[in-house]
Coordinates of C-alpha atoms in Angstrom, one line a residue:
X1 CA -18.7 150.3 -24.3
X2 CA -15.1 150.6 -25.3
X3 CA -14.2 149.2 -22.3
X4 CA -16.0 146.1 -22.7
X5 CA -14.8 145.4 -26.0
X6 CA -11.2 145.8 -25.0
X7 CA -12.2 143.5 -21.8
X8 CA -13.8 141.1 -24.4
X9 CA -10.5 141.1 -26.8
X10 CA -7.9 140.7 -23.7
X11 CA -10.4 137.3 -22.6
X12 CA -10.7 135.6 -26.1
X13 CA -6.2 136.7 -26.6
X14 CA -5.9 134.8 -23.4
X15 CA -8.1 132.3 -24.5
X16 CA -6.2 131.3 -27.8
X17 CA -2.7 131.5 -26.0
X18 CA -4.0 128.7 -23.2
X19 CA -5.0 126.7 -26.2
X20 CA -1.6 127.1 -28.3
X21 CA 0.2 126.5 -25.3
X22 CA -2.1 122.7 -24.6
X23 CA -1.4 122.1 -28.1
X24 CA 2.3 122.6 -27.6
X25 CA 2.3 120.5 -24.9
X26 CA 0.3 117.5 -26.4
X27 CA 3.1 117.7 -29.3
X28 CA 5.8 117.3 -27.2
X29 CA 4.4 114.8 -25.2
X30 CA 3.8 113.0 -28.9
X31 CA 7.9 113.4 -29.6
X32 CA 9.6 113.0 -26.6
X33 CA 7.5 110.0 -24.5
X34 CA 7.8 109.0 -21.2
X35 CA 10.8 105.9 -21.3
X36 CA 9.3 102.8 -21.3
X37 CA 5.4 103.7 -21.5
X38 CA 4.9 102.4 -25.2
X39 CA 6.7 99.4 -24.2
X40 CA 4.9 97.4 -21.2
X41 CA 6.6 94.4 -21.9
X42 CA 10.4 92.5 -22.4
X43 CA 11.9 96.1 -23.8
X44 CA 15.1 94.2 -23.9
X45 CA 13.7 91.8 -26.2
X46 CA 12.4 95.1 -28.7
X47 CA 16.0 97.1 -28.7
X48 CA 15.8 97.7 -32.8
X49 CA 12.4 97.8 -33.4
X50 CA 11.2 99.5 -36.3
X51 CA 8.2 102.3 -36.0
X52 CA 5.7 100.6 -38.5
X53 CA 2.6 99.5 -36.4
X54 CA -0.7 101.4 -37.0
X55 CA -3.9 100.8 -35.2
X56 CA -5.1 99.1 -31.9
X57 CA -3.0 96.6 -30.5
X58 CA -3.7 93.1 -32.2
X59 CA -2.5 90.3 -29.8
X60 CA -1.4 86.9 -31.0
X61 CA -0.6 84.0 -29.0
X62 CA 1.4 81.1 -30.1
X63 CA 3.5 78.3 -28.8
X64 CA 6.8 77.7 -29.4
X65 CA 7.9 74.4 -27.8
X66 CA 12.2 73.6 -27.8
X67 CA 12.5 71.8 -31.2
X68 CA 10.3 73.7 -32.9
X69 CA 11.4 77.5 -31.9
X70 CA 12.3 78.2 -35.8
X71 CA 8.2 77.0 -36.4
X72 CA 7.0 79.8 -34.0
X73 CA 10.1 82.2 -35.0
X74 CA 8.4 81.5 -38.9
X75 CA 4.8 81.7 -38.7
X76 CA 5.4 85.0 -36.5
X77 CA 7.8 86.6 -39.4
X78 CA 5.2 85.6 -42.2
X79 CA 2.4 88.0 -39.7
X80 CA 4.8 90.9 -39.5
X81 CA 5.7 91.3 -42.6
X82 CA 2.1 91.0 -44.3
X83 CA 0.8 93.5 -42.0
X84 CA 1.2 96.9 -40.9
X85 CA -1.2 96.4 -38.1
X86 CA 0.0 96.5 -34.5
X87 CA 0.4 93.1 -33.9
X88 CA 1.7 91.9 -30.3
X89 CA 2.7 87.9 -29.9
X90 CA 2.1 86.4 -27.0
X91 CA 4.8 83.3 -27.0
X92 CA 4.1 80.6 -24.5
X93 CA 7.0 78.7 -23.9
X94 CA 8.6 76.4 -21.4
X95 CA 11.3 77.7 -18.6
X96 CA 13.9 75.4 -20.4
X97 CA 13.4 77.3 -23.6
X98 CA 13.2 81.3 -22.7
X99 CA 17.0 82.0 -23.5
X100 CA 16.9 80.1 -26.1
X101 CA 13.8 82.1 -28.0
X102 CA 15.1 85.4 -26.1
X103 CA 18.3 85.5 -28.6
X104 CA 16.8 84.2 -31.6
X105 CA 14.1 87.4 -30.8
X106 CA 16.3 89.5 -30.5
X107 CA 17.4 89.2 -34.2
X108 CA 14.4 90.6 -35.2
X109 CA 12.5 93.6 -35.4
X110 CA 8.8 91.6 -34.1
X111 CA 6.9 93.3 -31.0
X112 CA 6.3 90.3 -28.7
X113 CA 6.3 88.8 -25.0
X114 CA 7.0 86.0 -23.3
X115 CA 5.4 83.5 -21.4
X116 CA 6.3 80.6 -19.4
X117 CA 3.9 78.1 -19.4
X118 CA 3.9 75.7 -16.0
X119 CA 3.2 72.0 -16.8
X120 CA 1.5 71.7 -12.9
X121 CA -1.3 73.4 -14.1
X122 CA -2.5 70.0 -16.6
X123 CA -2.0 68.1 -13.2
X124 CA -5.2 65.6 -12.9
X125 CA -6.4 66.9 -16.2
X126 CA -4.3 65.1 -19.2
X127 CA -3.6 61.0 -18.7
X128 CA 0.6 61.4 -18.1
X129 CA 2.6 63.2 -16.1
X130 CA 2.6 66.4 -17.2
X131 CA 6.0 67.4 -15.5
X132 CA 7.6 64.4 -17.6
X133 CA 5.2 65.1 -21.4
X134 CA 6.0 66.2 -24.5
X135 CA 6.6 69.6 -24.8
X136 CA 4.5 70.0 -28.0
X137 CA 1.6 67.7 -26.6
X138 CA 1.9 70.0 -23.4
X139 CA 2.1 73.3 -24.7
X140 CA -1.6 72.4 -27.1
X141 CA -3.4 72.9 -24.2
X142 CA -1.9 76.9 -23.7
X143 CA -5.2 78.0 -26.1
X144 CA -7.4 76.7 -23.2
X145 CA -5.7 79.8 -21.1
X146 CA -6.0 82.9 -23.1
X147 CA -7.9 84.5 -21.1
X148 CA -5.5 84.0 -18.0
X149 CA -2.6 85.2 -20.5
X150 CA -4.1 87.6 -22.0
X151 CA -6.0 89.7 -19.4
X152 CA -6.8 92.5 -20.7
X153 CA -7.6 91.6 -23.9
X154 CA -11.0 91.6 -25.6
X155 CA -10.2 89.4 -28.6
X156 CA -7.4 87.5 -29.7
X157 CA -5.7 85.1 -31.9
X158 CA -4.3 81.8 -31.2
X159 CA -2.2 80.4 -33.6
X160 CA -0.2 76.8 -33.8
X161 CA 3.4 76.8 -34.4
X162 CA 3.2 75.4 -38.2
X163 CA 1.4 77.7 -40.0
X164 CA 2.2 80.5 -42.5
X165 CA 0.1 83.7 -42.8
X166 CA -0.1 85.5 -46.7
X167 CA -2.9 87.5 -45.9
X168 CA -3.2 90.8 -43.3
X169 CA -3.5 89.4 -39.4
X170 CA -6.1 91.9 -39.3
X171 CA -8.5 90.2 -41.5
X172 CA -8.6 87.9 -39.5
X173 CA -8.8 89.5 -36.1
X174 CA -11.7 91.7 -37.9
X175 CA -13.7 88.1 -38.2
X176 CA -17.2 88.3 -37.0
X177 CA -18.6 86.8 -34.2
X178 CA -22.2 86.2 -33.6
X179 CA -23.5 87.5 -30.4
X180 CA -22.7 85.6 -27.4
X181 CA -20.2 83.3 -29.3
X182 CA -16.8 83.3 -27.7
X183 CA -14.7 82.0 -30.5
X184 CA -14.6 81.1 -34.2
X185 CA -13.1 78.2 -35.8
X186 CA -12.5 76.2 -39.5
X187 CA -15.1 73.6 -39.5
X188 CA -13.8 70.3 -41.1
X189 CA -16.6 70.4 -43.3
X190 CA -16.1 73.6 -45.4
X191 CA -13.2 73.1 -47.3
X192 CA -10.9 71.1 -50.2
X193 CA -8.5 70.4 -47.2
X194 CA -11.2 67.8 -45.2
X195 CA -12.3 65.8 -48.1
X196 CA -9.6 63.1 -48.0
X197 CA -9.5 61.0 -44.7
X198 CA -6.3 61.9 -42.8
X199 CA -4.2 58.6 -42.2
X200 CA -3.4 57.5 -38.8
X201 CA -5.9 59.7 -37.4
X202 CA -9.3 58.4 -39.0
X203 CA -12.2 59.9 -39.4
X204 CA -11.6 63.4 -38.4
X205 CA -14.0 65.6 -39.8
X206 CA -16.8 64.8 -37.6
X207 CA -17.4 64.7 -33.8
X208 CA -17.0 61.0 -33.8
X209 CA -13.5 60.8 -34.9
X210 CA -12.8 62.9 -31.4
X211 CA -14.9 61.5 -28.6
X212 CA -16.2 58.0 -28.0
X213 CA -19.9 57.6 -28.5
X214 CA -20.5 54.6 -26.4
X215 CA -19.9 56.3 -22.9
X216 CA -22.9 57.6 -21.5
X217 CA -21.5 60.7 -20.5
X218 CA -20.7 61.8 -24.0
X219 CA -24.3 60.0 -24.8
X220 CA -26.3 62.4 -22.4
X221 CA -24.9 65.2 -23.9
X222 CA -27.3 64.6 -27.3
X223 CA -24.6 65.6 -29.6
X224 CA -24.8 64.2 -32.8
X225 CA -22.3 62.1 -34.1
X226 CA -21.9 63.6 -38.1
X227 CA -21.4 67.3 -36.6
X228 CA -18.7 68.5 -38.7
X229 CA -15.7 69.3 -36.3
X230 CA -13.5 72.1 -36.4
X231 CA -9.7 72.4 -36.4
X232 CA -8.3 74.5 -33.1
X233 CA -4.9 75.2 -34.6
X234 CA -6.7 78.9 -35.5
X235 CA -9.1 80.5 -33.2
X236 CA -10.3 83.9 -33.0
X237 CA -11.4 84.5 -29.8
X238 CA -13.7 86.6 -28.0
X239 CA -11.8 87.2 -24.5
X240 CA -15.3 88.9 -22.5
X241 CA -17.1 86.5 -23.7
X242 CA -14.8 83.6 -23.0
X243 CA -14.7 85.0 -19.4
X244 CA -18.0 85.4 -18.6
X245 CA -18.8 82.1 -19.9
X246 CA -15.7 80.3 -17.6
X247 CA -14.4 78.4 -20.6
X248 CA -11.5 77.8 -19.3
X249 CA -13.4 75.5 -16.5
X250 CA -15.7 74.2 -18.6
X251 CA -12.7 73.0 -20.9
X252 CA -10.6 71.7 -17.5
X253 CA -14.4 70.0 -15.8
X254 CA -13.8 67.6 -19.5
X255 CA -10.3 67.4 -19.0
X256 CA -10.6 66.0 -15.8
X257 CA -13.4 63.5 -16.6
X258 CA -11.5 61.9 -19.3
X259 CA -9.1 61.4 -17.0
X260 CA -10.9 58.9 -15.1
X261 CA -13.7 57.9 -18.0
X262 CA -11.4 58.0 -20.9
X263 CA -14.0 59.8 -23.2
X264 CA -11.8 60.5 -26.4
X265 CA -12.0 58.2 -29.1
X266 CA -9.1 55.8 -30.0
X267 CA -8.9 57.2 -33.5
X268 CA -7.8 60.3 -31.5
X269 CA -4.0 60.5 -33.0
X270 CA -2.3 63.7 -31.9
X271 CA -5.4 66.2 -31.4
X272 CA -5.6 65.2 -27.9
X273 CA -6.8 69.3 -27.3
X274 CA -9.6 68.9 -29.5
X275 CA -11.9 66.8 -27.9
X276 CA -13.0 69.2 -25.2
X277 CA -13.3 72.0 -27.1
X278 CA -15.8 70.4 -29.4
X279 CA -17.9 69.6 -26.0
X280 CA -18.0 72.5 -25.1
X281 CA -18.3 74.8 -28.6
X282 CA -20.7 72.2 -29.5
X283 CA -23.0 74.4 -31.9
X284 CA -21.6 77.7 -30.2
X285 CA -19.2 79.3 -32.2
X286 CA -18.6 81.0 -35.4
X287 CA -16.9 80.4 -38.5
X288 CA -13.6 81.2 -39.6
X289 CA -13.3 82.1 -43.9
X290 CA -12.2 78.5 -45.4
X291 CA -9.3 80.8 -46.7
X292 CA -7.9 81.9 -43.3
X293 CA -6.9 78.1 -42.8
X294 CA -6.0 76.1 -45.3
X295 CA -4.8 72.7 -43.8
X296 CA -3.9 69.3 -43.6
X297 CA -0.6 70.5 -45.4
X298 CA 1.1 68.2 -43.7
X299 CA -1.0 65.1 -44.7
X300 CA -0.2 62.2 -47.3
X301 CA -0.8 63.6 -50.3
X302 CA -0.8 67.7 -49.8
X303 CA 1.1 68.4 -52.5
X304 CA -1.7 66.2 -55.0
X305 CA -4.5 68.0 -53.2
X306 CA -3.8 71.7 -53.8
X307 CA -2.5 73.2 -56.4
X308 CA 0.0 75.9 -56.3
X309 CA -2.2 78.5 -57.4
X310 CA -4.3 77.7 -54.7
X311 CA -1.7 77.9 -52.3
X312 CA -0.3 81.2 -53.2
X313 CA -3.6 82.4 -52.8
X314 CA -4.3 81.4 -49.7
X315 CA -4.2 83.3 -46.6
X316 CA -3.1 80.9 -44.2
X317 CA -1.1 77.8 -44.2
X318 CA -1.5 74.7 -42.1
X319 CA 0.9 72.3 -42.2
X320 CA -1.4 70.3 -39.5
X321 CA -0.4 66.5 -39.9
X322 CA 3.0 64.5 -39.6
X323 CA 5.0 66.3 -42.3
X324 CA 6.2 69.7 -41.2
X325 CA 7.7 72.4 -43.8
X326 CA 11.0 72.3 -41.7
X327 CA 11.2 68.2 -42.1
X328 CA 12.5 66.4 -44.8
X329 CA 9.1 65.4 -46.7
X330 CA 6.7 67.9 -46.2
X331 CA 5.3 69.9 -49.7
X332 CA 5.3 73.4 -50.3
X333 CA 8.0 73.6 -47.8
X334 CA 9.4 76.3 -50.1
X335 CA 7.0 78.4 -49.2
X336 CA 7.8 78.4 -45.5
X337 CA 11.2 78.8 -46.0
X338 CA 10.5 81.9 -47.9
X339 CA 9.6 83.3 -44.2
X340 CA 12.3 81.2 -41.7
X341 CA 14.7 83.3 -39.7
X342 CA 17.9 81.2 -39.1
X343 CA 18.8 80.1 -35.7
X344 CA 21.9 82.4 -34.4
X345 CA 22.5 80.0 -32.2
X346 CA 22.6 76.9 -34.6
X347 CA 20.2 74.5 -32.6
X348 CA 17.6 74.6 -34.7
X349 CA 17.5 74.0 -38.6
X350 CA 15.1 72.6 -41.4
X351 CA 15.9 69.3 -42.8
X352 CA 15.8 69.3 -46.8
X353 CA 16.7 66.5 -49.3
X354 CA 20.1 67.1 -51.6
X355 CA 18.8 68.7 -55.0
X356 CA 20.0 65.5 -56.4
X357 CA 17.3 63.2 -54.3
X358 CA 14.4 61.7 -56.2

């Protein structure tokens, strides 16, 4: 019987050393990592960045055409600092622009990666040449291809360049979606910001302000013309879904017809992304909190619409519309500066009246 017991004692002292010596292990695995293996991305890009993200990775893409860097350099700075989530921004850019973005990144402290969008890929699907377009009219359509950016992602973000976020990007991300839905959006119906008519653009807070009713393609597809639209400059996104369902062919198949039936309406202004995504969401999507996009900041007028109060306490600012918050006659524009990194390279700055200007 002794025997046994002392057998017994030796098994379970062997038993608790193994385990101390795992635990060991795992804690110095925790404080001396492999180089390189929290960092699957442009570690060059990341060489001062400070240890302050918690959670699962959040990822975030957002364009950043030439003249308009400091817009995307912004809106990502307002994220970081009103979060302590682990947020990753995906920047889509164009080839011209990459060193340009790389040194004004690497002034900050923001976890992010690069990618180059190719213009060939809009060939036969957008009216112009898309190797001779506008970078900002170009780089709209990068939202169609999250998926391809983003593989391994199961949800994402997608944010426009001239926004500010004042609330936690997780919030957001957190937004739910009903089974089956691939993406949420702010529909132009739900909110102070779509109750004025936007001018130059016409009636855009319905389904016929986007498409043109009187072509019997859009007439077989029994949408009704008052639908409230939404606004695509923020989309939370469900990646699986947006896979499985081939979105990104089903936006292209509408791209391409337009092409040769010219299906958008002529009220269309600048939102030439819109239109297929409205196709194909059409009554299939979820709903983004009014307060997680204020917009239409950069219409006639903002500054009479909102108050400040209301302003302040919004989450998210759109500054959708012909005056930006780095132009010359754009309101709140304080509050974007409030956020704006300058440009170390001294390409890009905001245009602001003298004090003295009425």
């Amino acid at each position: 019987v002794n025997v046994v017991i002392l057998v017994l004692l030796a098994i379970a002292f062997i038993i608790v050393v193994h385990r101390n010596l795992l635990n060991l292990n795992d804690f110095l695995k925790r404080e001396n990592p492999v180089a390189g293996m929290l960092l699957p991305f442009e570690t060059d890009f990341l060489s001062n960045q400070k240890v302050r993200m918690a959670g699962d990775e959040i990822p975030v893409l957002i364009t950043a055409p030439e003249d308009r860097l400091g817009a995307a350099v912004t809106a990502m700075n307002s994220i970081y600092q009103n979060t302590k989530a682990n947020v990753l921004f995906n920047i889509v850019t164009l080839n011209e622009s990459v060193d340009h973005l790389r040194t004004w990144m690497s002034k900050t402290d923001i976890k992010h990666k690069i990618i180059v969008f190719d213009p060939k890929i809009l060939a036969g699907k957008v009216s112009n040449d898309p190797q001779k377009g506008d970078a900002v009219k170009l780089l709209t359509f990068a939202k169609f291809y999250m998926q391809t950016f983003l593989p391994d992602a199961e949800r994402a973000i997608y944010l426009d360049d001239d926004v500010i976020v004042q609330g936690d990007i997780r919030e957001l991300f957190d937004t739910s979606l009903k089974s089956g839905y691939a993406a949420a959006f702010s529909e132009d119906c739900d909110s102070t910001s779509s109750k004025t008519l936007i001018r130059g653009a016409g009636n855009q807070n319905s389904y016929i302000g986007f498409l043109d009713f009187k072509k019997e393609a859009i007439k077989k597809l029994g949408m009704r013309t008052s639908t409230c639209s939404f606004n695509p400059g923020v989309i939370v996104a469900n990646l699986t879904e947006w896979k499985q369902q081939n979105i990104t062919s089903q936006l292209e198949f509408w791209m391409e017809r337009n092409v040769k039936e010219d299906l958008y309406s002529k009220t269309l202004a600048d939102s030439i992304s819109t239109p297929p995504l409205l196709i194909v969401f059409y009554k299939h999507h979820s709903s983004i909190d009014p307060m997680w996009h204020v917009r239409h900041l950069g219409a006639t007028g903002a500054g009479k619409r909102y108050s400040l109060q209301f302003v302040k306490a919004a989450k998210l600012l759109h500054w959708n519309g012909h005056y930006k918050p780095w132009g010359r006659t754009s309101s709140f524009s304080d509050i974007w500066d409030r956020w704006y990194i300058p440009d170390p390279t001294g390409k890009f700055h905001p245009i602001r009246r003298h004090k003295e200007e009425k």
